[in-house]
XYZ file of C-alpha atoms in Angstrom:
84
model
C 92.755 118.412 93.016
C 96.330 119.538 92.383
C 97.205 123.126 93.123
C 100.145 124.566 91.217
C 101.891 127.517 92.778
C 104.221 129.953 91.100
C 107.445 131.469 92.306
C 108.940 134.387 90.426
C 112.658 135.040 90.808
C 114.431 138.089 89.465
C 117.983 137.006 88.657
C 120.891 139.155 87.611
C 122.656 138.117 84.398
C 125.577 136.442 86.187
C 123.361 134.254 88.403
C 121.071 133.377 85.474
C 124.045 132.271 83.361
C 125.373 130.112 86.198
C 121.969 128.500 86.791
C 121.439 127.973 83.046
C 124.806 126.191 82.880
C 123.973 123.931 85.828
C 120.571 123.078 84.369
C 122.183 122.329 80.988
C 124.607 119.909 82.673
C 121.560 117.984 83.890
C 119.958 118.236 80.416
C 116.937 120.033 81.858
C 115.244 123.362 81.221
C 116.030 125.865 83.963
C 112.473 125.949 85.409
C 112.362 122.138 85.774
C 115.874 122.034 87.209
C 115.045 124.815 89.700
C 111.925 122.983 90.932
C 114.020 119.848 91.515
C 116.700 121.792 93.399
C 114.149 123.592 95.574
C 112.519 120.246 96.350
C 115.884 118.890 97.508
C 116.480 121.929 99.687
C 113.046 121.534 101.266
C 113.653 117.832 101.926
C 117.015 118.571 103.531
C 115.485 121.336 105.660
C 112.775 118.918 106.799
C 115.387 116.309 107.673
C 114.227 113.886 104.982
C 117.651 113.020 103.599
C 116.407 110.220 101.324
C 113.941 112.569 99.636
C 116.797 114.992 98.993
C 118.552 112.577 96.637
C 117.250 111.591 93.222
C 116.827 107.968 92.187
C 120.013 107.827 90.104
C 122.095 109.131 93.009
C 120.523 106.646 95.412
C 121.147 103.791 92.966
C 124.797 104.723 92.698
C 125.579 105.650 96.298
C 122.577 104.907 98.476
C 122.891 101.151 98.614
C 125.625 100.847 101.240
C 124.460 98.197 103.659
C 126.792 98.619 106.624
C 125.372 99.670 110.005
C 128.665 101.422 110.884
C 128.507 103.646 107.814
C 127.502 107.230 108.531
C 126.785 109.371 105.506
C 128.853 112.550 105.449
C 127.003 115.842 105.673
C 126.450 117.264 102.212
C 124.861 120.570 101.299
C 123.489 119.401 97.953
C 124.047 116.174 96.047
C 125.185 116.557 92.485
C 123.374 114.854 89.659
C 124.504 111.430 88.534
C 124.209 110.755 84.819
C 123.851 107.238 83.524
C 126.196 106.261 80.743
C 124.414 104.276 78.030
């Protein structure tokens, strides 16, 4: 059984416009985009760096196979859009 929880946020106009713009850049409705971003934050907080990055980002940047490579600390990865 899947339990769906709700989170209600009261945003001022300036914050809502900024979030709408960021969601539009990812071609997603704000609620879907916000769920994805909160999931990334939770993964980062839990120390699960791989879960914090979406599949497109990992495909583009997550395939470095060098044991000396140390990923730089990043607050939030930005979305990577595939070009057709």
